[in-house]
Amino acid sequence: MHRHGYKGRKFGRERDQRRALLKGLADSLIKYESIETTLPKAKELVPYAEKLITKAKKGDLHSRRQVIAKLQTLDSAHKLVDQIAPKLSARTSGHLRIEKTDMRRGDNAQMARISFVDDLKEIVAQAKKAEAKPVAAAKAPAKPAAATKKPVAASAKEAK
């Protein structure tokens, strides 16, 4: 039998089992931000997760519901939409990377690590530094404004 025109990997599973597998892998990827699985599963997961990230970046209610439908747990869907997607707004695509690791001991299957290209913790640290600078600048002009109010009050007393 020929394989022309057949897209996707079967993984020796029925259709609903394959869908559940992808949902579970995507859920774990979002929850732990990096997972290790076999290379064929990783290659199937990346386009699935990239589409979810793109929908999550849109952020409206319809997109949130679509993301919820494609993930296993509600917590991971909310984490993707509320925490992860805003951090990845600088990129239009290519949010995930696959790195080959060693072979699995039992069956010698090629293993791979899937993770986000941008370090999400580093992005959070940069955002905190950026927020700290405007706060310090906002406090400095507040002091001279308070000093100008006192002479106005003194001149009002003299006018009486």
Coordinates of N, CA and C in Angstrom, one line a residue:
M1 N 0.8 -1.2 0.0 CA 0.0 0.0 0.0 C 0.9 1.2 0.0
H2 N 0.5 2.3 -0.7 CA 1.3 3.5 -0.8 C 1.0 4.4 0.4
R3 N 1.9 5.3 0.7 CA 1.7 6.3 1.7 C 1.5 7.7 1.2
H4 N 1.3 7.9 -0.1 CA 1.2 9.2 -0.7 C -0.1 9.9 -0.2
G5 N 0.1 11.1 0.2 CA -1.1 11.9 0.6 C -1.6 11.7 2.0
Y6 N -0.9 10.8 2.8 CA -1.4 10.6 4.1 C -0.5 11.4 5.1
K7 N -1.1 12.4 5.7 CA -0.3 13.3 6.6 C -0.5 12.8 8.0
G8 N 0.5 13.1 8.8 CA 0.5 12.8 10.2 C 0.9 11.4 10.6
R9 N 1.3 11.3 11.9 CA 1.7 10.0 12.4 C 0.6 9.3 13.1
K10 N 0.6 8.0 13.1 CA -0.5 7.3 13.7 C -0.2 6.8 15.1
F11 N 1.1 6.6 15.4 CA 1.5 6.2 16.8 C 0.9 4.8 17.2
G12 N 0.4 4.1 16.3 CA -0.3 2.8 16.6 C -1.5 3.0 17.5
R13 N -2.2 4.1 17.3 CA -3.4 4.4 18.2 C -4.6 4.7 17.3
E14 N -5.7 4.6 17.9 CA -7.0 5.0 17.3 C -7.0 6.6 17.3
R15 N -7.9 7.1 16.5 CA -8.0 8.6 16.4 C -8.2 9.3 17.7
D16 N -9.2 8.8 18.5 CA -9.4 9.5 19.8 C -8.3 9.4 20.8
Q17 N -7.6 8.3 20.7 CA -6.4 8.1 21.5 C -5.2 9.0 21.1
R18 N -5.1 9.2 19.8 CA -4.1 10.2 19.3 C -4.4 11.6 19.7
R19 N -5.7 12.0 19.7 CA -6.1 13.3 20.1 C -5.8 13.5 21.6
A20 N -6.1 12.5 22.4 CA -5.9 12.6 23.8 C -4.4 12.6 24.1
L21 N -3.6 11.9 23.3 CA -2.2 12.0 23.5 C -1.6 13.4 23.3
L22 N -2.1 14.0 22.2 CA -1.6 15.4 21.8 C -2.1 16.4 22.9
K23 N -3.4 16.2 23.3 CA -3.9 17.1 24.4 C -3.0 17.0 25.6
G24 N -2.7 15.8 26.0 CA -1.9 15.6 27.2 C -0.5 16.1 27.1
L25 N 0.1 15.9 25.9 CA 1.5 16.4 25.7 C 1.5 18.0 25.7
A26 N 0.5 18.6 25.1 CA 0.4 20.0 25.1 C 0.2 20.6 26.5
D27 N -0.7 19.9 27.2 CA -1.0 20.3 28.6 C 0.3 20.3 29.4
S28 N 1.0 19.2 29.3 CA 2.3 19.1 30.1 C 3.3 20.1 29.7
L29 N 3.4 20.4 28.4 CA 4.3 21.4 27.9 C 4.0 22.8 28.5
I30 N 2.8 23.1 28.6 CA 2.4 24.4 29.1 C 2.6 24.4 30.6
K31 N 2.3 23.3 31.3 CA 2.4 23.3 32.7 C 3.8 23.3 33.2
Y32 N 4.7 22.6 32.5 CA 6.1 22.5 33.0 C 7.1 23.3 32.1
E33 N 6.6 23.9 31.0 CA 7.4 24.7 30.1 C 8.5 24.0 29.3
S34 N 8.7 22.7 29.6 CA 9.7 21.9 28.9 C 9.4 20.4 29.2
I35 N 9.3 19.6 28.2 CA 9.0 18.2 28.4 C 10.0 17.3 27.6
E36 N 10.2 16.1 27.9 CA 10.9 15.2 27.1 C 10.1 14.0 26.7
T37 N 10.1 13.7 25.4 CA 9.2 12.7 24.8 C 10.0 12.1 23.6
T38 N 9.4 11.2 22.9 CA 10.0 10.6 21.7 C 10.0 11.7 20.6
L39 N 11.0 11.5 19.7 CA 11.1 12.5 18.6 C 9.9 12.6 17.7
P40 N 9.3 11.5 17.3 CA 8.1 11.6 16.4 C 6.9 12.3 17.2
K41 N 6.7 12.0 18.5 CA 5.7 12.7 19.2 C 6.0 14.2 19.3
A42 N 7.2 14.5 19.5 CA 7.7 15.9 19.6 C 7.4 16.6 18.3
K43 N 7.7 16.0 17.2 CA 7.4 16.6 15.9 C 6.0 16.8 15.6
E44 N 5.1 16.0 16.1 CA 3.6 16.1 15.9 C 3.1 17.2 16.9
L45 N 3.7 17.3 18.1 CA 3.3 18.3 19.1 C 3.5 19.7 18.7
V46 N 4.7 20.0 18.1 CA 5.1 21.4 17.8 C 4.0 22.2 17.0
P47 N 3.5 21.7 15.8 CA 2.5 22.5 15.1 C 1.2 22.6 15.9
Y48 N 0.9 21.6 16.7 CA -0.4 21.6 17.5 C -0.2 22.7 18.5
A49 N 0.9 22.7 19.2 CA 1.1 23.7 20.3 C 1.3 25.2 19.7
E50 N 1.9 25.3 18.5 CA 2.1 26.6 17.9 C 0.8 27.2 17.6
K51 N -0.2 26.4 17.1 CA -1.5 26.9 16.8 C -2.2 27.4 18.0
L52 N -2.0 26.7 19.1 CA -2.6 27.1 20.4 C -2.1 28.4 20.9
I53 N -0.7 28.5 20.8 CA -0.1 29.8 21.2 C -0.6 30.9 20.4
T54 N -0.7 30.8 19.1 CA -1.2 31.8 18.2 C -2.6 32.3 18.6
K55 N -3.5 31.3 18.9 CA -4.8 31.6 19.4 C -4.8 32.3 20.7
A56 N -3.9 31.8 21.6 CA -3.9 32.4 23.0 C -3.4 33.9 22.9
K57 N -2.5 34.2 22.0 CA -2.0 35.6 21.9 C -3.1 36.5 21.5
K58 N -4.1 36.0 20.8 CA -5.2 36.9 20.4 C -6.0 37.4 21.6
G59 N -6.2 36.4 22.6 CA -6.7 36.8 23.9 C -8.2 37.0 24.1
D60 N -9.0 37.0 23.0 CA -10.4 37.3 23.2 C -11.1 36.0 23.7
L61 N -12.4 36.2 24.0 CA -13.1 35.1 24.6 C -13.2 33.8 23.7
H62 N -13.5 34.1 22.4 CA -13.6 33.0 21.5 C -12.3 32.2 21.4
S63 N -11.2 32.9 21.3 CA -9.9 32.2 21.3 C -9.6 31.5 22.6
R64 N -9.9 32.0 23.7 CA -9.8 31.3 25.0 C -10.5 30.0 25.0
R65 N -11.8 30.1 24.5 CA -12.6 28.8 24.5 C -12.0 27.8 23.5
Q66 N -11.4 28.2 22.4 CA -10.8 27.3 21.5 C -9.6 26.7 22.1
V67 N -8.8 27.4 22.9 CA -7.7 26.9 23.6 C -8.1 25.9 24.6
I68 N -9.1 26.2 25.4 CA -9.7 25.3 26.4 C -10.1 24.0 25.8
A69 N -10.7 24.0 24.6 CA -11.1 22.8 23.9 C -10.0 21.9 23.5
K70 N -8.8 22.5 23.2 CA -7.7 21.8 22.7 C -6.7 21.3 23.8
L71 N -7.0 21.7 25.0 CA -6.1 21.3 26.1 C -6.9 20.4 27.1
Q72 N -6.1 19.7 27.9 CA -6.7 18.7 28.8 C -7.3 19.4 30.1
T73 N -6.6 20.4 30.6 CA -7.1 21.0 31.9 C -7.4 22.5 31.7
L74 N -8.3 23.0 32.5 CA -8.7 24.4 32.4 C -7.5 25.3 32.9
D75 N -6.8 24.8 33.9 CA -5.7 25.6 34.5 C -4.6 25.9 33.5
S76 N -4.2 24.9 32.7 CA -3.2 25.1 31.7 C -3.7 26.0 30.6
A77 N -4.9 25.9 30.3 CA -5.5 26.9 29.2 C -5.4 28.3 29.7
H78 N -5.8 28.5 31.0 CA -5.7 29.9 31.5 C -4.3 30.4 31.7
K79 N -3.4 29.4 32.0 CA -2.0 29.8 32.2 C -1.4 30.2 30.8
L80 N -1.8 29.5 29.8 CA -1.3 29.8 28.4 C -1.8 31.2 28.0
V81 N -3.1 31.5 28.2 CA -3.7 32.7 27.7 C -3.2 33.9 28.5
D82 N -3.2 33.7 29.9 CA -3.0 34.9 30.8 C -1.5 35.1 31.0
Q83 N -0.7 34.1 31.1 CA 0.7 34.3 31.5 C 1.7 34.1 30.4
I84 N 1.6 33.0 29.6 CA 2.6 32.7 28.7 C 2.5 33.5 27.4
A85 N 1.3 33.6 26.8 CA 1.1 34.2 25.5 C 1.5 35.7 25.6
P86 N 1.2 36.5 26.6 CA 1.7 37.9 26.6 C 3.2 38.0 26.6
K87 N 3.9 37.0 27.1 CA 5.4 37.1 27.1 C 6.0 36.8 25.7
L88 N 5.2 36.1 24.9 CA 5.7 35.7 23.6 C 5.2 36.6 22.5
S89 N 4.7 37.8 22.8 CA 4.1 38.7 21.9 C 5.1 39.2 20.9
A90 N 6.4 39.2 21.2 CA 7.4 39.7 20.3 C 7.6 38.8 19.0
R91 N 7.3 37.5 19.2 CA 7.4 36.6 18.0 C 6.1 36.4 17.3
T92 N 6.2 36.1 16.0 CA 5.0 35.8 15.3 C 4.8 34.3 15.1
S93 N 6.0 33.6 15.1 CA 5.9 32.1 15.1 C 7.2 31.6 15.6
G94 N 7.4 30.3 15.6 CA 8.6 29.6 16.1 C 8.8 29.8 17.5
H95 N 7.8 29.5 18.3 CA 7.9 29.7 19.8 C 8.5 28.5 20.5
L96 N 8.5 27.3 19.8 CA 9.0 26.1 20.4 C 10.2 25.6 19.7
R97 N 11.1 24.9 20.4 CA 12.2 24.2 19.8 C 12.3 22.7 20.2
I98 N 12.8 21.9 19.3 CA 13.0 20.5 19.6 C 14.5 20.3 19.7
E99 N 15.0 19.7 20.8 CA 16.4 19.3 20.9 C 16.5 17.8 21.1
K100 N 17.2 17.1 20.2 CA 17.4 15.7 20.4 C 18.2 15.4 21.6
T101 N 17.8 14.4 22.4 CA 18.6 14.0 23.6 C 19.1 12.6 23.3
D102 N 19.4 11.8 24.3 CA 19.9 10.5 24.1 C 18.8 9.5 23.8
M103 N 19.2 8.2 23.5 CA 18.3 7.2 23.2 C 17.7 6.5 24.4
R104 N 16.4 6.1 24.4 CA 15.8 5.5 25.5 C 16.4 4.1 25.7
R105 N 16.6 3.8 27.0 CA 17.2 2.5 27.3 C 16.5 1.3 26.9
G106 N 15.2 1.3 27.1 CA 14.4 0.1 26.9 C 14.3 -0.3 25.4
D107 N 13.9 0.6 24.6 CA 13.7 0.3 23.2 C 14.5 1.0 22.2
N108 N 15.5 1.8 22.7 CA 16.4 2.6 21.9 C 15.7 3.6 21.0
A109 N 14.6 4.2 21.5 CA 13.9 5.2 20.8 C 14.6 6.5 21.0
Q110 N 14.6 7.3 19.9 CA 15.3 8.7 20.0 C 14.4 9.6 20.8
M111 N 14.9 10.2 21.8 CA 14.2 11.1 22.7 C 14.5 12.5 22.3
A112 N 13.6 13.4 22.7 CA 13.7 14.8 22.3 C 13.1 15.7 23.4
R113 N 13.7 16.8 23.6 CA 13.2 17.8 24.6 C 12.5 18.9 23.9
I114 N 11.3 19.2 24.2 CA 10.5 20.4 23.6 C 10.5 21.5 24.7
S115 N 10.8 22.7 24.3 CA 10.8 23.8 25.2 C 10.5 25.1 24.4
F116 N 10.2 26.1 25.1 CA 10.0 27.4 24.5 C 11.3 28.0 24.1
V117 N 11.4 28.7 23.0 CA 12.6 29.3 22.5 C 13.0 30.5 23.4
D118 N 12.1 31.3 23.8 CA 12.4 32.4 24.8 C 12.3 31.8 26.2
D119 N 13.3 32.2 27.0 CA 13.3 31.8 28.4 C 12.2 32.7 29.1
L120 N 11.1 32.1 29.5 CA 10.0 32.8 30.1 C 10.3 33.5 31.4
K121 N 11.2 32.8 32.2 CA 11.6 33.4 33.5 C 12.5 34.7 33.3
E122 N 13.3 34.6 32.2 CA 14.2 35.8 31.9 C 13.3 37.0 31.4
I123 N 12.3 36.7 30.7 CA 11.4 37.7 30.2 C 10.7 38.4 31.4
V124 N 10.3 37.6 32.4 CA 9.6 38.2 33.6 C 10.6 39.1 34.3
A125 N 11.9 38.7 34.4 CA 12.8 39.5 35.1 C 13.1 40.8 34.4
Q126 N 13.1 40.8 33.0 CA 13.3 42.0 32.3 C 12.1 42.9 32.4
A127 N 10.9 42.4 32.5 CA 9.7 43.2 32.6 C 9.6 43.8 34.0
K128 N 10.1 43.2 35.0 CA 10.1 43.7 36.4 C 11.1 44.9 36.4
K129 N 12.3 44.8 35.7 CA 13.3 45.8 35.7 C 12.7 47.1 35.0
A130 N 12.0 46.8 33.9 CA 11.4 47.9 33.1 C 10.3 48.6 33.9
E131 N 9.6 47.9 34.7 CA 8.5 48.5 35.6 C 9.2 49.3 36.7
A132 N 10.3 48.9 37.2 CA 10.9 49.6 38.4 C 11.5 50.9 38.0
K133 N 12.0 51.1 36.8 CA 12.5 52.4 36.4 C 11.5 53.5 36.3
P134 N 10.3 53.3 35.7 CA 9.4 54.4 35.6 C 8.8 54.8 37.0
V135 N 8.7 53.8 37.9 CA 8.2 54.1 39.3 C 9.2 55.1 40.0
A136 N 10.5 54.8 39.9 CA 11.5 55.7 40.5 C 11.4 57.1 39.9
A137 N 11.2 57.2 38.6 CA 11.2 58.5 37.9 C 9.9 59.2 38.3
A138 N 8.8 58.5 38.5 CA 7.6 59.2 38.9 C 7.6 59.7 40.3
K139 N 8.4 59.2 41.2 CA 8.5 59.6 42.6 C 9.2 60.9 42.6
A140 N 10.3 61.1 41.8 CA 11.1 62.3 41.9 C 10.4 63.6 41.6
P141 N 9.6 63.7 40.6 CA 8.9 65.0 40.4 C 7.8 65.3 41.4
A142 N 7.4 64.4 42.2 CA 6.3 64.6 43.1 C 6.8 65.5 44.3
K143 N 8.1 65.5 44.6 CA 8.6 66.3 45.7 C 8.6 67.8 45.4
P144 N 9.0 68.2 44.2 CA 9.0 69.7 44.0 C 7.5 70.2 43.9
A145 N 6.6 69.4 43.4 CA 5.2 69.8 43.4 C 4.7 70.1 44.8
A146 N 5.1 69.4 45.7 CA 4.6 69.6 47.1 C 5.3 70.9 47.7
A147 N 6.5 71.2 47.3 CA 7.2 72.3 47.7 C 6.6 73.6 47.2
T148 N 6.0 73.6 46.0 CA 5.4 74.8 45.4 C 4.1 75.1 46.0
K149 N 3.4 74.1 46.7 CA 2.1 74.4 47.3 C 2.3 75.3 48.6
K150 N 3.4 75.1 49.3 CA 3.5 75.9 50.5 C 3.6 77.4 50.3
P151 N 4.4 77.9 49.3 CA 4.4 79.3 49.1 C 3.0 79.9 48.7
V152 N 2.3 79.1 48.0 CA 0.9 79.5 47.5 C 0.1 79.7 48.8
A153 N 0.1 78.9 49.7 CA -0.6 79.0 51.0 C -0.2 80.2 51.8
A154 N 1.1 80.4 51.8 CA 1.7 81.6 52.5 C 1.2 82.9 51.9
S155 N 1.2 82.9 50.5 CA 0.8 84.2 49.9 C -0.7 84.4 50.1
A156 N -1.5 83.3 50.2 CA -2.9 83.5 50.5 C -3.2 84.1 51.9
K157 N -2.3 83.8 52.9 CA -2.5 84.3 54.2 C -2.1 85.8 54.2
E158 N -1.1 86.2 53.4 CA -0.7 87.6 53.3 C -1.8 88.4 52.7
A159 N -2.5 87.8 51.7 CA -3.6 88.6 51.0 C -4.8 88.9 52.0
K160 N -5.0 88.1 53.0 CA -6.1 88.3 53.9 C -5.7 89.5 54.8

